[in-house]
Structures are given as C-alpha cells and as structure tokens.
Amino acid sequence: MWLNLTDVNISNNNIGLLPRKLGAFRCLRRLNLSHNCLSRYSGWVWLKEPCIKRTLRFLDISNNSLLELSEYIWNLNALVELKISHNMLKRLPQGIENVRNLSILDLSHNMLMYLPAGIIYLRLQTIDISMNPLVINRPKFINEIIIPSLTQFAAKVLYQYCRDERIIFRWDDLNEHISRNKIDNCFYCGNICTSPYVYAAELLKPIFELAVTVIKQTSEWPVVFYELYYCFPECREDYW
C-alpha cells in the first residue's frame, strides 16, 4: 500500500541515504526531505525511476547543507515546485531546462554566483534568489577552455552515441564514472561536449524577465551572469 502514497514528509530526521525504491512510488506527488543530512552521494539514483519522474510535483530538499546538487534532479519532468534553499550550493547542474513544468523555484540562502543558462527557457511564476552572492561584475574567467581526460572523452563519446541511437545505457561502471564526472552539453548545439570545450559566464537575460515574481534581498535589480558550455569555440561565435 505504501507505493500508493501521494504525500510523504520525512523532514527533520538524520537521513543521509535515500533508497532506490523511493522512486517506485506510483502516485507520489509531494515529497519533503528538508532538514536532513543529505549530500551529493546520498543515492539520488531514485530520481531516474520512471514512476517518480511522471508523478512528483513538489520536492523540498532545503536545509540539508548540500554542497552539490545531483544532475538527476532534472529528470523530474512533472516537477512544478522545487525548494532547495538554506544549503551551501555554489552552482546548479546543467539541464534545468528539461523541467518544463517548473513554476516555483526557491534558491535562497545558498552560495550561488551564477545561474545555469538553461533557466532562461523556463516559464517561472516565482523565483527566489535572495541571500546569494551572485556575481554582478564580469568574471575574469569568462572563457575557460576545458580539456577532458582521455577516460572522460571515451565515456562521453560512448554516452553521446547511445543517446543518439537510443541505445539503453546500462553499464554500471561507466554510468558511475559519468555521474562522478558531470556531462556538459553545448548551449548552442545541444551535443555533449567531448573535445576541448569552453566554459563561459554570459549576460543572457535580465533577472526580472526570469519570472513573474522575483524575490531578492535588495530593492535594486542584480546583474546576473549565466554559466554555460560550448562544445567548440566556433559554437560561441555562431551563437552570438
């Protein structure tokens, strides 16, 4: 019967590891995991389960002292409200644009310096960016060339091939390697960055255009930079 639960609140515990079976809830719409001890390695693979991807509308993982956020969180296609406030996040993983139904996003009380570029494609009703040290001056490392290792290159090429050919990707060792070494997609062409690629922080959209309601800590509008990747330097030139 527990698989039919629609609302689960397990906040204010000392939970540090999440079982994969959490993703098997067939009807779960609201999940509160706030005020726990979650980390980057708390077993976020449950976010990839088909059931949870289709049903979960509300997720609260605030107050967990998270240093990193798993990229699997953007697998939640039905998510409408996400609360990740009061953590220690310095960046958000790429791929937020995949959560097309996201309407309310609470990023407050973190350590974010930039926002992911994909956020400009969402139609948010409310976003809270208060109490973050968002960069307001153009950073010095605006165009940083990243050269992947040979292992990363091989893993990413294989991953790209399987994705393009719609081949089911079930090699545990390679999946584990890829999860530890984030996959960056080119903002321009959408392909996985395999060869030397560019990391950049750009001015893409004024913060007041991101949502109907923008919550910030001052009356002035901050100038926010968005971080993104280009698989080749030429892609940046083509885009601009």
mmCIF file of C-alpha atoms in Angstrom:
data_model
loop_
_atom_site.group_PDB
_atom_site.id
_atom_site.type_symbol
_atom_site.label_atom_id
_atom_site.label_comp_id
_atom_site.label_asym_id
_atom_site.label_seq_id
_atom_site.Cartn_x
_atom_site.Cartn_y
_atom_site.Cartn_z
ATOM 1 C CA MET A 1 0.000 0.000 0.000
ATOM 2 C CA TRP A 2 2.887 2.370 0.653
ATOM 3 C CA LEU A 3 3.577 2.503 -3.083
ATOM 4 C CA ASN A 4 0.262 4.351 -3.479
ATOM 5 C CA LEU A 5 1.121 7.206 -1.110
ATOM 6 C CA THR A 6 0.663 10.661 -2.622
ATOM 7 C CA ASP A 7 2.277 12.844 0.075
ATOM 8 C CA VAL A 8 5.415 11.862 2.016
ATOM 9 C CA ASN A 9 7.011 14.041 4.686
ATOM 10 C CA ILE A 10 10.213 12.663 6.221
ATOM 11 C CA SER A 11 11.729 16.006 7.161
ATOM 12 C CA ASN A 12 13.622 16.721 10.388
ATOM 13 C CA ASN A 13 15.388 13.380 10.595
ATOM 14 C CA ASN A 14 19.022 12.351 10.215
ATOM 15 C CA ILE A 15 18.538 10.774 6.806
ATOM 16 C CA GLY A 16 21.766 10.601 4.850
ATOM 17 C CA LEU A 17 20.997 7.915 2.278
ATOM 18 C CA LEU A 18 17.949 7.532 0.057
ATOM 19 C CA PRO A 19 16.926 4.072 -1.220
ATOM 20 C CA ARG A 20 16.308 3.499 -4.907
ATOM 21 C CA LYS A 21 12.850 2.165 -4.037
ATOM 22 C CA LEU A 22 11.839 5.733 -3.224
ATOM 23 C CA GLY A 23 11.437 6.215 -6.952
ATOM 24 C CA ALA A 24 8.942 3.347 -7.148
ATOM 25 C CA PHE A 25 6.069 5.310 -5.587
ATOM 26 C CA ARG A 26 3.406 5.183 -8.276
ATOM 27 C CA CYS A 27 1.292 8.111 -7.078
ATOM 28 C CA LEU A 28 3.718 10.314 -5.160
ATOM 29 C CA ARG A 29 3.052 13.993 -5.814
ATOM 30 C CA ARG A 30 4.680 15.726 -2.816
ATOM 31 C CA LEU A 31 7.954 14.800 -1.107
ATOM 32 C CA ASN A 32 9.506 16.713 1.789
ATOM 33 C CA LEU A 33 13.130 15.796 2.555
ATOM 34 C CA SER A 34 14.076 19.047 4.262
ATOM 35 C CA HIS A 35 16.171 19.317 7.443
ATOM 36 C CA ASN A 36 18.095 16.085 6.940
ATOM 37 C CA CYS A 37 21.722 15.132 6.253
ATOM 38 C CA LEU A 38 21.614 14.645 2.503
ATOM 39 C CA SER A 39 24.735 15.042 0.371
ATOM 40 C CA ARG A 40 25.903 14.595 -3.215
ATOM 41 C CA TYR A 41 26.360 10.895 -2.503
ATOM 42 C CA SER A 42 23.040 10.198 -0.796
ATOM 43 C CA GLY A 43 21.822 7.855 -3.517
ATOM 44 C CA TRP A 44 19.997 10.190 -5.893
ATOM 45 C CA VAL A 45 19.594 7.423 -8.470
ATOM 46 C CA TRP A 46 15.944 7.080 -7.350
ATOM 47 C CA LEU A 47 15.301 10.260 -9.342
ATOM 48 C CA LYS A 48 15.803 8.243 -12.532
ATOM 49 C CA GLU A 49 12.957 5.821 -11.839
ATOM 50 C CA PRO A 50 10.069 6.114 -14.355
ATOM 51 C CA CYS A 51 7.298 6.378 -11.734
ATOM 52 C CA ILE A 52 8.707 9.307 -9.784
ATOM 53 C CA LYS A 53 9.609 11.171 -12.971
ATOM 54 C CA ARG A 54 5.984 11.179 -14.085
ATOM 55 C CA THR A 55 4.219 11.946 -10.810
ATOM 56 C CA LEU A 56 6.282 14.144 -8.461
ATOM 57 C CA ARG A 57 5.048 17.755 -8.442
ATOM 58 C CA PHE A 58 6.634 19.148 -5.260
ATOM 59 C CA LEU A 59 10.101 18.492 -3.823
ATOM 60 C CA ASP A 60 11.644 20.144 -0.767
ATOM 61 C CA ILE A 61 15.329 19.432 -0.090
ATOM 62 C CA SER A 62 16.046 22.654 1.773
ATOM 63 C CA ASN A 63 18.161 22.807 4.938
ATOM 64 C CA ASN A 64 20.424 19.873 4.117
ATOM 65 C CA SER A 65 23.813 21.634 3.872
ATOM 66 C CA LEU A 66 24.134 20.374 0.302
ATOM 67 C CA LEU A 67 27.395 21.327 -1.390
ATOM 68 C CA GLU A 68 26.352 19.890 -4.755
ATOM 69 C CA LEU A 69 23.070 19.026 -6.395
ATOM 70 C CA SER A 70 22.698 15.818 -8.373
ATOM 71 C CA GLU A 71 22.041 16.360 -12.069
ATOM 72 C CA TYR A 72 19.443 13.576 -11.812
ATOM 73 C CA ILE A 73 17.053 16.083 -10.246
ATOM 74 C CA TRP A 74 16.310 17.470 -13.699
ATOM 75 C CA ASN A 75 14.803 14.072 -14.623
ATOM 76 C CA LEU A 76 11.647 15.051 -12.727
ATOM 77 C CA ASN A 77 9.611 16.019 -15.773
ATOM 78 C CA ALA A 78 6.405 16.747 -13.843
ATOM 79 C CA LEU A 79 8.003 18.914 -11.137
ATOM 80 C CA VAL A 80 6.148 22.187 -10.509
ATOM 81 C CA GLU A 81 7.746 23.443 -7.285
ATOM 82 C CA LEU A 82 11.323 22.933 -6.094
ATOM 83 C CA LYS A 83 12.722 24.206 -2.800
ATOM 84 C CA ILE A 84 16.495 23.980 -2.337
ATOM 85 C CA SER A 85 17.009 26.928 -0.009
ATOM 86 C CA HIS A 86 19.334 27.046 3.007
ATOM 87 C CA ASN A 87 22.029 24.825 1.551
ATOM 88 C CA MET A 88 25.603 25.607 0.515
ATOM 89 C CA LEU A 89 25.277 25.267 -3.247
ATOM 90 C CA LYS A 90 27.803 27.203 -5.319
ATOM 91 C CA ARG A 91 26.340 26.138 -8.651
ATOM 92 C CA LEU A 92 23.421 24.258 -10.144
ATOM 93 C CA PRO A 93 23.953 21.402 -12.593
ATOM 94 C CA GLN A 94 23.134 21.945 -16.241
ATOM 95 C CA GLY A 95 19.840 20.623 -17.586
ATOM 96 C CA ILE A 96 17.255 22.659 -15.671
ATOM 97 C CA GLU A 97 15.551 23.460 -18.982
ATOM 98 C CA ASN A 98 14.321 19.840 -19.096
ATOM 99 C CA VAL A 99 11.902 20.504 -16.214
ATOM 100 C CA ARG A 100 9.467 22.386 -18.418
ATOM 101 C CA ASN A 101 6.606 22.438 -15.897
ATOM 102 C CA LEU A 102 8.669 24.086 -13.162
ATOM 103 C CA SER A 103 6.817 27.145 -11.892
ATOM 104 C CA ILE A 104 8.162 27.924 -8.397
ATOM 105 C CA LEU A 105 11.891 27.777 -7.653
ATOM 106 C CA ASP A 106 13.407 28.691 -4.282
ATOM 107 C CA LEU A 107 17.195 29.154 -4.451
ATOM 108 C CA SER A 108 17.520 31.449 -1.460
ATOM 109 C CA HIS A 109 20.225 31.230 1.209
ATOM 110 C CA ASN A 110 22.850 29.435 -0.842
ATOM 111 C CA MET A 111 26.255 30.415 -2.227
ATOM 112 C CA LEU A 112 25.300 30.729 -5.891
ATOM 113 C CA MET A 113 27.451 33.013 -8.005
ATOM 114 C CA TYR A 114 25.783 32.227 -11.336
ATOM 115 C CA LEU A 115 22.594 30.682 -12.662
ATOM 116 C CA PRO A 116 22.555 27.878 -15.254
ATOM 117 C CA ALA A 117 21.879 29.191 -18.752
ATOM 118 C CA GLY A 118 19.034 26.741 -19.347
ATOM 119 C CA ILE A 119 16.885 28.562 -16.794
ATOM 120 C CA ILE A 120 16.078 31.243 -19.372
ATOM 121 C CA TYR A 121 13.914 28.722 -21.246
ATOM 122 C CA LEU A 122 11.570 28.136 -18.297
ATOM 123 C CA ARG A 123 8.320 29.993 -17.674
ATOM 124 C CA LEU A 124 8.617 30.532 -13.956
ATOM 125 C CA GLN A 125 5.947 32.184 -11.880
ATOM 126 C CA THR A 126 8.193 32.750 -8.857
ATOM 127 C CA ILE A 127 11.930 32.556 -8.276
ATOM 128 C CA ASP A 128 13.687 33.405 -5.012
ATOM 129 C CA ILE A 129 17.371 34.315 -5.415
ATOM 130 C CA SER A 130 17.749 36.218 -2.161
ATOM 131 C CA MET A 131 20.787 35.751 0.074
ATOM 132 C CA ASN A 132 23.135 34.524 -2.652
ATOM 133 C CA PRO A 133 26.485 36.126 -3.588
ATOM 134 C CA LEU A 134 25.503 36.419 -7.249
ATOM 135 C CA VAL A 135 28.286 37.910 -9.337
ATOM 136 C CA ILE A 136 27.463 41.421 -10.507
ATOM 137 C CA ASN A 137 30.745 42.111 -12.291
ATOM 138 C CA ARG A 138 32.035 40.257 -15.322
ATOM 139 C CA PRO A 139 34.242 37.413 -14.039
ATOM 140 C CA LYS A 140 37.867 37.147 -15.114
ATOM 141 C CA PHE A 141 37.491 33.536 -16.291
ATOM 142 C CA ILE A 142 34.775 34.391 -18.777
ATOM 143 C CA ASN A 143 36.126 31.957 -21.382
ATOM 144 C CA GLU A 144 37.868 28.994 -19.817
ATOM 145 C CA ILE A 145 38.929 26.166 -22.129
ATOM 146 C CA ILE A 146 38.336 22.748 -20.562
ATOM 147 C CA ILE A 147 40.217 19.720 -21.864
ATOM 148 C CA PRO A 148 38.628 16.412 -20.809
ATOM 149 C CA SER A 149 40.803 13.457 -19.868
ATOM 150 C CA LEU A 150 41.042 10.511 -22.253
ATOM 151 C CA THR A 151 38.740 8.488 -19.991
ATOM 152 C CA GLN A 152 36.198 11.291 -19.878
ATOM 153 C CA PHE A 153 36.427 11.687 -23.636
ATOM 154 C CA ALA A 154 35.774 7.972 -24.249
ATOM 155 C CA ALA A 155 32.888 7.871 -21.762
ATOM 156 C CA LYS A 156 31.225 10.959 -23.196
ATOM 157 C CA VAL A 157 31.578 9.819 -26.813
ATOM 158 C CA LEU A 158 30.001 6.476 -25.951
ATOM 159 C CA TYR A 159 27.251 8.202 -23.987
ATOM 160 C CA GLN A 160 26.534 10.540 -26.913
ATOM 161 C CA TYR A 161 26.393 7.610 -29.335
ATOM 162 C CA CYS A 162 23.980 5.649 -27.128
ATOM 163 C CA ARG A 163 21.783 8.710 -26.705
ATOM 164 C CA ASP A 164 21.683 9.457 -30.439
ATOM 165 C CA GLU A 165 20.978 5.841 -31.358
ATOM 166 C CA ARG A 166 18.528 5.406 -28.458
ATOM 167 C CA ILE A 167 20.512 2.515 -27.074
ATOM 168 C CA ILE A 168 19.683 1.561 -23.484
ATOM 169 C CA PHE A 169 22.653 2.567 -21.358
ATOM 170 C CA ARG A 170 23.139 0.083 -18.519
ATOM 171 C CA TRP A 171 26.884 -0.296 -17.979
ATOM 172 C CA ASP A 172 27.192 0.359 -14.268
ATOM 173 C CA ASP A 173 30.899 1.200 -14.175
ATOM 174 C CA LEU A 174 30.625 3.731 -16.985
ATOM 175 C CA ASN A 175 27.443 5.205 -15.557
ATOM 176 C CA GLU A 176 29.183 5.623 -12.215
ATOM 177 C CA HIS A 177 32.120 7.349 -13.890
ATOM 178 C CA ILE A 178 29.842 9.712 -15.787
ATOM 179 C CA SER A 179 27.869 10.542 -12.644
ATOM 180 C CA ARG A 180 31.131 11.473 -10.902
ATOM 181 C CA ASN A 181 32.322 13.491 -13.896
ATOM 182 C CA LYS A 182 29.433 15.680 -14.951
ATOM 183 C CA ILE A 183 28.268 15.707 -18.540
ATOM 184 C CA ASP A 184 28.297 19.181 -20.053
ATOM 185 C CA ASN A 185 26.088 19.945 -23.027
ATOM 186 C CA CYS A 186 26.782 22.674 -25.542
ATOM 187 C CA PHE A 187 24.384 25.573 -25.019
ATOM 188 C CA TYR A 188 24.344 26.244 -28.754
ATOM 189 C CA CYS A 189 24.017 22.834 -30.458
ATOM 190 C CA GLY A 190 22.885 20.683 -27.518
ATOM 191 C CA ASN A 191 25.503 17.971 -28.071
ATOM 192 C CA ILE A 192 27.575 16.541 -25.243
ATOM 193 C CA CYS A 193 30.913 18.344 -25.017
ATOM 194 C CA THR A 194 33.542 15.723 -25.855
ATOM 195 C CA SER A 195 36.521 17.525 -27.376
ATOM 196 C CA PRO A 196 38.107 20.592 -25.707
ATOM 197 C CA TYR A 197 35.245 22.940 -24.945
ATOM 198 C CA VAL A 198 34.585 26.350 -23.475
ATOM 199 C CA TYR A 199 33.107 27.288 -20.127
ATOM 200 C CA ALA A 200 31.688 30.803 -20.087
ATOM 201 C CA ALA A 201 29.568 33.137 -17.994
ATOM 202 C CA GLU A 202 27.418 35.468 -20.058
ATOM 203 C CA LEU A 203 24.673 38.054 -19.719
ATOM 204 C CA LEU A 204 21.722 36.330 -21.393
ATOM 205 C CA LYS A 205 18.545 37.720 -19.839
ATOM 206 C CA PRO A 206 17.763 40.361 -17.185
ATOM 207 C CA ILE A 207 16.845 38.736 -13.904
ATOM 208 C CA PHE A 208 13.440 40.453 -13.824
ATOM 209 C CA GLU A 209 12.479 38.579 -17.011
ATOM 210 C CA LEU A 210 13.050 35.142 -15.482
ATOM 211 C CA ALA A 211 9.736 35.004 -13.632
ATOM 212 C CA VAL A 212 6.546 36.910 -12.933
ATOM 213 C CA THR A 213 7.747 37.379 -9.351
ATOM 214 C CA VAL A 214 11.441 37.651 -8.475
ATOM 215 C CA ILE A 215 12.342 37.675 -4.782
ATOM 216 C CA LYS A 216 15.669 39.354 -3.970
ATOM 217 C CA GLN A 217 17.312 40.848 -0.904
ATOM 218 C CA THR A 218 17.609 44.455 -2.118
ATOM 219 C CA SER A 219 15.414 46.880 -3.994
ATOM 220 C CA GLU A 220 17.939 47.049 -6.849
ATOM 221 C CA TRP A 221 17.962 44.514 -9.651
ATOM 222 C CA PRO A 222 21.194 42.485 -9.625
ATOM 223 C CA VAL A 223 23.021 41.902 -12.897
ATOM 224 C CA VAL A 224 23.179 38.115 -13.044
ATOM 225 C CA PHE A 225 25.515 36.050 -15.187
ATOM 226 C CA TYR A 226 24.549 32.659 -16.568
ATOM 227 C CA GLU A 227 27.075 29.848 -16.857
ATOM 228 C CA LEU A 228 27.133 27.697 -19.954
ATOM 229 C CA TYR A 229 29.324 25.492 -22.103
ATOM 230 C CA TYR A 230 30.207 25.382 -25.799
ATOM 231 C CA CYS A 231 31.458 22.166 -27.357
ATOM 232 C CA PHE A 232 33.729 24.139 -29.687
ATOM 233 C CA PRO A 233 34.837 27.757 -29.612
ATOM 234 C CA GLU A 234 33.158 28.130 -33.015
ATOM 235 C CA CYS A 235 29.746 27.459 -31.461
ATOM 236 C CA ARG A 236 30.044 30.579 -29.345
ATOM 237 C CA GLU A 237 30.849 32.664 -32.414
ATOM 238 C CA ASP A 238 27.894 31.162 -34.296
ATOM 239 C CA TYR A 239 25.530 31.822 -31.395
ATOM 240 C CA TRP A 240 26.493 35.439 -30.934
#
